[in-house]
Amino acid sequence: MTFAAPLHNKSIRFRARSFVAFTLT
C-alpha cells in the first residue's frame, strides 16, 4: 500500500477500516 499515492492512501485507509469493521462485525 506504500506504492499508493498519498491521496489514495487516505481512501485506502478509510476502506481498510470499513473492511475491518465489517469483518469484526
Coordinates of C-alpha atoms in Angstrom, one line a residue, residues 7-23:
L7 CA -4.3 10.9 -1.8
H8 CA -5.3 7.3 -2.3
N9 CA -3.6 6.4 0.9
K10 CA -6.4 8.2 2.9
S11 CA -9.1 6.4 0.8
I12 CA -7.4 3.1 1.2
R13 CA -7.1 3.6 5.0
F14 CA -10.8 4.5 5.2
R15 CA -11.7 1.5 3.0
A16 CA -9.5 -0.8 5.1
R17 CA -11.2 0.4 8.3
S18 CA -14.6 -0.2 6.8
F19 CA -13.5 -3.7 5.7
V20 CA -12.1 -4.5 9.2
A21 CA -15.3 -3.3 10.8
F22 CA -17.3 -5.5 8.5
T23 CA -15.1 -8.5 9.3

